Short mmCIF file of C-alpha atoms in Angstrom, two decimals:
data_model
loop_
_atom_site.label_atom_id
_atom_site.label_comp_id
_atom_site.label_asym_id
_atom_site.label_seq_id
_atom_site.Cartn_x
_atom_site.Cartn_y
_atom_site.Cartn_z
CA UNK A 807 -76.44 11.24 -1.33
CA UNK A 808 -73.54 9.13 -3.58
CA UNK A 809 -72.00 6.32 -2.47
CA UNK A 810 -68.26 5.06 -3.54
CA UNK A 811 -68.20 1.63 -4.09
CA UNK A 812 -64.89 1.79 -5.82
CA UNK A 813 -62.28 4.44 -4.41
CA UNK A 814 -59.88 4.92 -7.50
CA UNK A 815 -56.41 5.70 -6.67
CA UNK A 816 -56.29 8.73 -4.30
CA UNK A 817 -59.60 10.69 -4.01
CA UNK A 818 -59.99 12.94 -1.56
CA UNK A 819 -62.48 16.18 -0.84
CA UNK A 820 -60.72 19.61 -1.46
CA UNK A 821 -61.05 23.34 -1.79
CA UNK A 822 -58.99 26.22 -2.31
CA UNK A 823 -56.85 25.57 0.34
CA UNK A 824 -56.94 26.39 4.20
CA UNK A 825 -55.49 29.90 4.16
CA UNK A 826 -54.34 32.16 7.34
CA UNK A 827 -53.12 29.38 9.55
CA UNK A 828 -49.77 28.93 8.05
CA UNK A 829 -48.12 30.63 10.54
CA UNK A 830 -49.00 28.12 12.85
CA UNK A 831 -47.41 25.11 10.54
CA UNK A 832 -50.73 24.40 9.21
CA UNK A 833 -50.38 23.75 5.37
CA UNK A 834 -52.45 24.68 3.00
CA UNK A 835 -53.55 21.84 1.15
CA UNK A 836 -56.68 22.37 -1.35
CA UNK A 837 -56.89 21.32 -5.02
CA UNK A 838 -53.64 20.83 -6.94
CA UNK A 839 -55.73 22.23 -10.02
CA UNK A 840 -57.56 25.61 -8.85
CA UNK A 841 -58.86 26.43 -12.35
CA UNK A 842 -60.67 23.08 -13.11
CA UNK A 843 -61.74 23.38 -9.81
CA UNK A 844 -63.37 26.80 -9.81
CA UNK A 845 -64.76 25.88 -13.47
CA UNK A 846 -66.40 22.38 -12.55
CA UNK A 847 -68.15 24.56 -9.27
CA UNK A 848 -69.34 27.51 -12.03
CA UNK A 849 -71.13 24.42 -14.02
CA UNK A 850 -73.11 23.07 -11.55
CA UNK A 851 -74.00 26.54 -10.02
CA UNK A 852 -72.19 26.69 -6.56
CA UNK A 853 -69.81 29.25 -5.73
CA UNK A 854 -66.08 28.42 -6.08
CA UNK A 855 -65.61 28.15 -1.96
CA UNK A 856 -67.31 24.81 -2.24
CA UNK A 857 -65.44 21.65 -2.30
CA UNK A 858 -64.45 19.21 -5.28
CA UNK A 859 -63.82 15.44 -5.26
CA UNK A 860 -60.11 15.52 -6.31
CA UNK A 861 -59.70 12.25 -8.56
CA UNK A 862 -55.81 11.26 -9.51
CA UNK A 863 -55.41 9.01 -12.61
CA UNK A 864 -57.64 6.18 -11.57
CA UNK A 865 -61.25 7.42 -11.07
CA UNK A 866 -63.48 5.86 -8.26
CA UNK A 867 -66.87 4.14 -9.11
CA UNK A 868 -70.18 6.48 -7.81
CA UNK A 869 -73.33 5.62 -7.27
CA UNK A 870 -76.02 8.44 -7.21
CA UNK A 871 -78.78 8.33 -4.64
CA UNK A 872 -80.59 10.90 -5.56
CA UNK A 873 -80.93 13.32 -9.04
CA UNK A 874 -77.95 15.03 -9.56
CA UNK A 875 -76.28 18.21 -11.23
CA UNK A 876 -72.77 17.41 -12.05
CA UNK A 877 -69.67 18.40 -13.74
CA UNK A 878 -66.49 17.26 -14.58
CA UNK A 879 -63.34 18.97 -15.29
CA UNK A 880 -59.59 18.89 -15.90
CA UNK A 881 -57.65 16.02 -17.15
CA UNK A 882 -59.65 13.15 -18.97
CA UNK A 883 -59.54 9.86 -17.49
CA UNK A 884 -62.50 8.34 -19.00
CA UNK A 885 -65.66 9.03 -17.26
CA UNK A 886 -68.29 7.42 -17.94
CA UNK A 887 -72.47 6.93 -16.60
CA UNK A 888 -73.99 3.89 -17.12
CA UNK A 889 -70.86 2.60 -19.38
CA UNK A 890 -71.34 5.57 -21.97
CA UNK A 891 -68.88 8.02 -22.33
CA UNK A 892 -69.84 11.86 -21.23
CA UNK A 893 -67.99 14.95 -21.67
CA UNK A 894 -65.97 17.35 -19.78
CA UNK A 895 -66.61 20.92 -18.67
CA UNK A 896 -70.40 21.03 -18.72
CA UNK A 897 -73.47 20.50 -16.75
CA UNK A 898 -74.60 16.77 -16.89
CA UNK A 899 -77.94 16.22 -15.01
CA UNK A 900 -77.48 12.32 -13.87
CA UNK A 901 -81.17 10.50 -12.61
CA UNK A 902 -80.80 8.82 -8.84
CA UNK A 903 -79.46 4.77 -9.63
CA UNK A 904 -76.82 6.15 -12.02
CA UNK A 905 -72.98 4.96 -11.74
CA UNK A 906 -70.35 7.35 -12.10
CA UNK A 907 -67.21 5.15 -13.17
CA UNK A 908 -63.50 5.83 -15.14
CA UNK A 909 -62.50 4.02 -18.10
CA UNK A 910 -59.29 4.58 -19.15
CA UNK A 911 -56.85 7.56 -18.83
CA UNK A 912 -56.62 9.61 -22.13
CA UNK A 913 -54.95 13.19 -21.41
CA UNK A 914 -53.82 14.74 -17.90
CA UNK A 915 -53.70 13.36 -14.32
CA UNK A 916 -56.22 14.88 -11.68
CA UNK A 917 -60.49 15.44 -12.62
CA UNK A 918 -62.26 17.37 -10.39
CA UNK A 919 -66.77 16.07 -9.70
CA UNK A 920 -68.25 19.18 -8.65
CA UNK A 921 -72.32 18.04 -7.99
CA UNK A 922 -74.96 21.22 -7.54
CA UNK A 923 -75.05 22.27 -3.52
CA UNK A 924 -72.06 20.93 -2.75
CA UNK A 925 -70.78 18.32 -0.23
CA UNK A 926 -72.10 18.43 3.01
CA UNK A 927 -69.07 18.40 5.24
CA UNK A 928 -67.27 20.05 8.17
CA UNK A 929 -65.27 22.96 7.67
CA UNK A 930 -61.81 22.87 9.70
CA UNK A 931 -59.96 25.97 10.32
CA UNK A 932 -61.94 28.06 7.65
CA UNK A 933 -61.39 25.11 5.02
CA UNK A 934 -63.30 21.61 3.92
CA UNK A 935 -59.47 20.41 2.43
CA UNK A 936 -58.30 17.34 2.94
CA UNK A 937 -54.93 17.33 5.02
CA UNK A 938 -54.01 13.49 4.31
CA UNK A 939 -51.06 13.37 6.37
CA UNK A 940 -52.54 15.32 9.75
CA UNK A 941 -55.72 13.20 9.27
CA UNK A 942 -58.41 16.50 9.38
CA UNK A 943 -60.81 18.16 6.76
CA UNK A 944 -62.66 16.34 3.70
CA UNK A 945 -64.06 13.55 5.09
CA UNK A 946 -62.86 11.92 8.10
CA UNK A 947 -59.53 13.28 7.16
CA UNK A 948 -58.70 10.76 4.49
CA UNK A 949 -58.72 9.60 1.00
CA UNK A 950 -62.40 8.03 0.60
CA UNK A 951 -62.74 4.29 0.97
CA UNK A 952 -65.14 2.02 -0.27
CA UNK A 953 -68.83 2.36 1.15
CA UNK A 954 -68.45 6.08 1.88
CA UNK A 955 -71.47 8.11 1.94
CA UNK A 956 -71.44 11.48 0.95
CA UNK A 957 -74.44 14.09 1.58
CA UNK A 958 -75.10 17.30 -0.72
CA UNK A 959 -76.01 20.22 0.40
CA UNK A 960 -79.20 22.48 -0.68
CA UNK A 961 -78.72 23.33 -4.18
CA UNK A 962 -78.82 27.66 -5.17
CA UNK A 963 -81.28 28.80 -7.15
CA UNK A 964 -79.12 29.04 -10.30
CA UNK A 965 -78.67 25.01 -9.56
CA UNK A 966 -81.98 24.66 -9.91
CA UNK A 967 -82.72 26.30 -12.98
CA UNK A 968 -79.80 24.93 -14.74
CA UNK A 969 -81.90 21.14 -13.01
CA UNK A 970 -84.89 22.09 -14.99
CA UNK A 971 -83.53 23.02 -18.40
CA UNK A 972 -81.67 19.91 -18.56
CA UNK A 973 -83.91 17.24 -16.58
CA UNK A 974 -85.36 14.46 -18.34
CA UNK A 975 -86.70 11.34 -16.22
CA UNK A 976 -86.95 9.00 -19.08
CA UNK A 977 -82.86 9.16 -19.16
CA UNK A 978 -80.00 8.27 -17.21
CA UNK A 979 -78.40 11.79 -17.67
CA UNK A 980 -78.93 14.70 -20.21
CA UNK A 981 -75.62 16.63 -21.11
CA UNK A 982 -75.53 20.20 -22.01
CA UNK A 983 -75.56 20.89 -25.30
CA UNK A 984 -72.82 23.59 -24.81
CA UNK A 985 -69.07 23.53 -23.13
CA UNK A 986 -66.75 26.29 -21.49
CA UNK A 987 -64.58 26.89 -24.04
CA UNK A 988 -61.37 25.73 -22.10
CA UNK A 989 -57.61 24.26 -22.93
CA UNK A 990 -56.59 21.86 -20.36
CA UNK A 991 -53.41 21.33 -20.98
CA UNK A 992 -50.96 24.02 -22.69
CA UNK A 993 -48.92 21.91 -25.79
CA UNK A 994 -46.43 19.76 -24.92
CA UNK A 995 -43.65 21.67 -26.98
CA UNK A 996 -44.42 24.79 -24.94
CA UNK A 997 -42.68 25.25 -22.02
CA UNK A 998 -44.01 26.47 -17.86
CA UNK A 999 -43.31 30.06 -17.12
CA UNK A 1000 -40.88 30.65 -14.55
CA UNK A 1001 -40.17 33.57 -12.23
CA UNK A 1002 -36.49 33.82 -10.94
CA UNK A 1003 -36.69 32.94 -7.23
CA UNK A 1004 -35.11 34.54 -4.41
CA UNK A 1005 -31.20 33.03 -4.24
CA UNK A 1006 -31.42 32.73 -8.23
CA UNK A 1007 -28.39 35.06 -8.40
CA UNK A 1008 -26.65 32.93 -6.10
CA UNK A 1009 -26.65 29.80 -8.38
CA UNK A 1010 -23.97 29.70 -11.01
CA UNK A 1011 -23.89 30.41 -14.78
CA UNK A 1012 -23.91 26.84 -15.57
CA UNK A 1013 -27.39 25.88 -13.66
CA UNK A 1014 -29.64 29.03 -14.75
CA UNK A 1015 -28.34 28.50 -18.06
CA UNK A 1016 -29.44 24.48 -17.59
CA UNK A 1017 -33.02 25.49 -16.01
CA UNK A 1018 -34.10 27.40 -18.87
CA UNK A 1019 -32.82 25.24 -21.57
CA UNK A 1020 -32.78 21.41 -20.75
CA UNK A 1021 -36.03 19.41 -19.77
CA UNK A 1022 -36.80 17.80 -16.37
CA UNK A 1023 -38.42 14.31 -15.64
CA UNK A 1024 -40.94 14.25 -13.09
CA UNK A 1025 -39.91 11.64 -10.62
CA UNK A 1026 -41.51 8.46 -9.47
CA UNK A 1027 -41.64 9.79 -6.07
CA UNK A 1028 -43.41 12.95 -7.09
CA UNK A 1029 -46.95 13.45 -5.05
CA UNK A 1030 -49.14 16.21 -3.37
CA UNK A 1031 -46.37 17.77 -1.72
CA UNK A 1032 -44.01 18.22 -4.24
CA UNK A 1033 -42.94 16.99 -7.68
CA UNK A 1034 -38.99 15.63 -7.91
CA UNK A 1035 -37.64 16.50 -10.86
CA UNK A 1036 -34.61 14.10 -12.35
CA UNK A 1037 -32.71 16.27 -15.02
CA UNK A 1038 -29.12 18.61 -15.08
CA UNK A 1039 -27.98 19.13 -11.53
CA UNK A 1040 -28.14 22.53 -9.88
CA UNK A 1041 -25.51 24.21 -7.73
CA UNK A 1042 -24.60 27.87 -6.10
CA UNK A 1043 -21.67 29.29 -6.85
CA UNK A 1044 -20.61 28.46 -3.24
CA UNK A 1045 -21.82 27.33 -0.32
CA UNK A 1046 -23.94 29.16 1.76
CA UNK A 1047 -26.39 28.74 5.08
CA UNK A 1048 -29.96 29.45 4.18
CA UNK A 1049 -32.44 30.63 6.48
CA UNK A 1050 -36.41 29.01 6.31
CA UNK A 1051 -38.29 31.14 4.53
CA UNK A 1052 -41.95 30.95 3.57
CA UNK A 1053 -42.62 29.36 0.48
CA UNK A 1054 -45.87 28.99 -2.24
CA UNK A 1055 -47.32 26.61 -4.69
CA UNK A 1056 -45.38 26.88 -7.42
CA UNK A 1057 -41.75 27.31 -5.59
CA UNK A 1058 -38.78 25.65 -6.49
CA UNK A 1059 -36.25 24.36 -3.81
CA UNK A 1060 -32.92 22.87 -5.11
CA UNK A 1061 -32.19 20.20 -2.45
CA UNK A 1062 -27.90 19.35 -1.79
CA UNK A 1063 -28.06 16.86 -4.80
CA UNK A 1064 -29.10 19.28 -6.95
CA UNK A 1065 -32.15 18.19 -8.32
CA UNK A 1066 -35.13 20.50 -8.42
CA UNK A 1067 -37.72 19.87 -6.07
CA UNK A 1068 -41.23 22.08 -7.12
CA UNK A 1069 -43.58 22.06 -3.88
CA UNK A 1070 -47.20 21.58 -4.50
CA UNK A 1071 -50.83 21.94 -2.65
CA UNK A 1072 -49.60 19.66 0.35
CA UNK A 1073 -46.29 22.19 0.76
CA UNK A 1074 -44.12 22.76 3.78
CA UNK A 1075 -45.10 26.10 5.35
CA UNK A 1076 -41.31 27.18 5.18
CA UNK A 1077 -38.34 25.92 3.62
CA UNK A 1078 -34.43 26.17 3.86
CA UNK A 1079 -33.30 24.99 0.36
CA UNK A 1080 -32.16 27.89 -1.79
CA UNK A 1081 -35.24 28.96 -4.49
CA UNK A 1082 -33.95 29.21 -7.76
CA UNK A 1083 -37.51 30.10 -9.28
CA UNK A 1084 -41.21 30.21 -8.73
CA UNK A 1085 -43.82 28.81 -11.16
CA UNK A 1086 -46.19 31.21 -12.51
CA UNK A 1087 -49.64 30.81 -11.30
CA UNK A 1088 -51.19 31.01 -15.02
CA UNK A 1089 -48.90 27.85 -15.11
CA UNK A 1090 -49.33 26.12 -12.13
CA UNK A 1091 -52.55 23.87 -13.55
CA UNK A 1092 -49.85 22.21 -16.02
CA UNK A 1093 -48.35 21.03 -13.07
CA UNK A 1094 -51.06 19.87 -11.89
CA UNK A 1095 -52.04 17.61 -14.52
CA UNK A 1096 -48.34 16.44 -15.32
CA UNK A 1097 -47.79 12.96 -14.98
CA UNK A 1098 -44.47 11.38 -13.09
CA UNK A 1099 -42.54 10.20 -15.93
CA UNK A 1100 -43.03 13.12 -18.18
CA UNK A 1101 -41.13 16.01 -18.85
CA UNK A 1102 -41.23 19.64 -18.37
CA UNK A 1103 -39.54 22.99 -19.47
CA UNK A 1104 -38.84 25.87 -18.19
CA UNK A 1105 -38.84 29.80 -19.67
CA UNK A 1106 -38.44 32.47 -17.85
CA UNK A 1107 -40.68 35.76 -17.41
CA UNK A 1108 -40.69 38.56 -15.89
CA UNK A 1109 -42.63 39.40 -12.49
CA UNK A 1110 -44.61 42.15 -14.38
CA UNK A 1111 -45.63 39.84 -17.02
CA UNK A 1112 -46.68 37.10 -14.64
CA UNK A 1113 -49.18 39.70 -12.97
CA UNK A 1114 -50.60 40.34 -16.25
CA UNK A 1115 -50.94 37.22 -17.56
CA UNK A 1116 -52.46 36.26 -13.85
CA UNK A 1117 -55.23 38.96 -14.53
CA UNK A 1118 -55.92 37.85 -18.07
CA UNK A 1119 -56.87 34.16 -16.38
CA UNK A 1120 -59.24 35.63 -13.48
CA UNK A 1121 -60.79 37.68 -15.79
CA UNK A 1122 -61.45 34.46 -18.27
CA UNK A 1123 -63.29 33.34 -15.82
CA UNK A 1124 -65.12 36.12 -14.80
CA UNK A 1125 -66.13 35.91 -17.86
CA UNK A 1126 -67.11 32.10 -17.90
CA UNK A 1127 -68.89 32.37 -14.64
CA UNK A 1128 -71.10 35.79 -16.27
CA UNK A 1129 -71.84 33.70 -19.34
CA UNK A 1130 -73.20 30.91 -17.29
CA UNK A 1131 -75.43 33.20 -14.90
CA UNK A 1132 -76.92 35.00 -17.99
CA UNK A 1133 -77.43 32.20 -20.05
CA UNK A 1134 -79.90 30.65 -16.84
CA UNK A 1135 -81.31 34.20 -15.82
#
């Protein structure tokens, strides 16, 4: 069991999302940050299917109950056991009495704990996400609060292996000695890959020209749902009544005042804005770890390109997820 005696800012139980009940206005949800996600479950030996805690900027304080198998990745905020610092994207084997807490933020916005077994909670409609505004999934259907108790679940075999290579009972935790060899966060002078969206012909020359070439601020007002992006307005060439239409992670609405509007894990289930692109999924954990106040940029590829680029990830990870199952054979 852990115990949150500190909260952080927003952290909340997710997964990959609660797919096939869209067309019944249930959203998605799930991780904003699938890739840190998968890669913290692949650490600790649990399949990806199992939830993550979900930490945004400022990282709750954890108490371990019993010996755990942990990981941590995505953006760096600090973490630390015992008040020394530990490392991202590896197992850490943490003794029962340890505190999990959050310095400082250095680099990104959202970490993901995966711990070996997984959390012990109830699945709703096929998925353990956290839908914060209907109140259901994760637990109790909320951000966690101070004095939550979480149970784990029986840990796989591979868990326990990876336990006994790393255990030590004379010390607080024992890190491994090796890392998945990942890049968080693309550099900041290269810019998120863009699909055109549906209506992009119907904007004018002006606005694709300005979508490709100037940056965009993410808003103040930016969360789960969707970022706001401040930056050169965006307009059709005229006016025209749009239709709801599904939408995806990664979409991007232009609202009446112009300013791009990309929807996120906690996404509408349709939308009548026109699309003037769709993020790329290889791009989409950028996003994810983008701050409100910073800026992003846009370059456009091809459909065909995306898909490739796509498979290149998945099979990264295939890869990643091999490595880690031979290396504890």
């Amino acid at each position: 069991m852990i115990e949150i005696k500190k909260p952080g800012l927003l952290s909340t139980l997710q997964d990959l999302g609660r797919t096939g009940y869209q067309k019944y206005g249930v959203i998605a949800s799930g991780v904003m940050d699938q890739d840190a996600h998968k890669i913290a479950n692949m650490l600790v030996g649990n399949t990806e299917e199992q939830p993550t805690l979900e930490m945004t900027l400022i990282g709750p304080r954890i108490v371990f109950h019993e010996d755990c198998l942990i990981s941590l990745c995505g953006g760096d905020i600090g973490p630390q056991i015992n008040g020394q610092q530990v490392g991202l994207w590896k197992p850490i084997w943490v003794n029962a009495g340890s505190e999990l807490t959050f310095a400082s933020y250095k680099e990104g916005c959202r970490t993901y704990l995966a711990i070996a077994g997984g959390f012990d909670i109830e699945l709703v409609m096929d998925s353990y996400a956290t839908y914060l505004r209907a109140h259901i999934g994760g637990h109790n259907g909320r951000a966690l609060q101070k004095g939550d108790r979480l149970t784990l679940k029986e840990k796989s075999s591979l868990s326990k292996k990876m336990i006994a290579s790393l255990k030590q009972p004379d010390k607080p935790f024992v890190e491994a000695k090796w890392h998945i060899p990942v890049q968080m966060r693309r550099p900041s002078n290269q810019r998120i890959r863009v699909i055109e969206g549906k209506q992009f012909s119907l904007f004018n020359k002006e606005s694709k020209i300005a979508l490709f070439n100037n940056p965009y601020k993410v808003a103040s007002q930016s969360d789960r749902m969707g970022y706001r992006l401040n930056g050169s307005a965006l307009a059709l060439s005229e006016e025209k009544e749009m239709i709801s239409e599904a939408v995806a992670m990664g979409t991007i609405q232009v609202p009446p005042d112009g300013q791009p509007i990309i929807l996120m894990a906690d996404r509408q289930t349709t939308g009548g804005y026109p699309k003037i692109g769709q993020v790329a999924s290889i791009d989409l954990h950028v996003l994810a770890q983008t701050k409100p106040g910073e800026e992003v940029y846009f370059e456009k590829i091809s459909f065909t390109e995306a898909q490739k680029l796509f498979i290149q990830k998945e099979q990264r990870l295939y890869e990643y997820k091999r490595s880690i199952q031979i290396k504890y054979r």
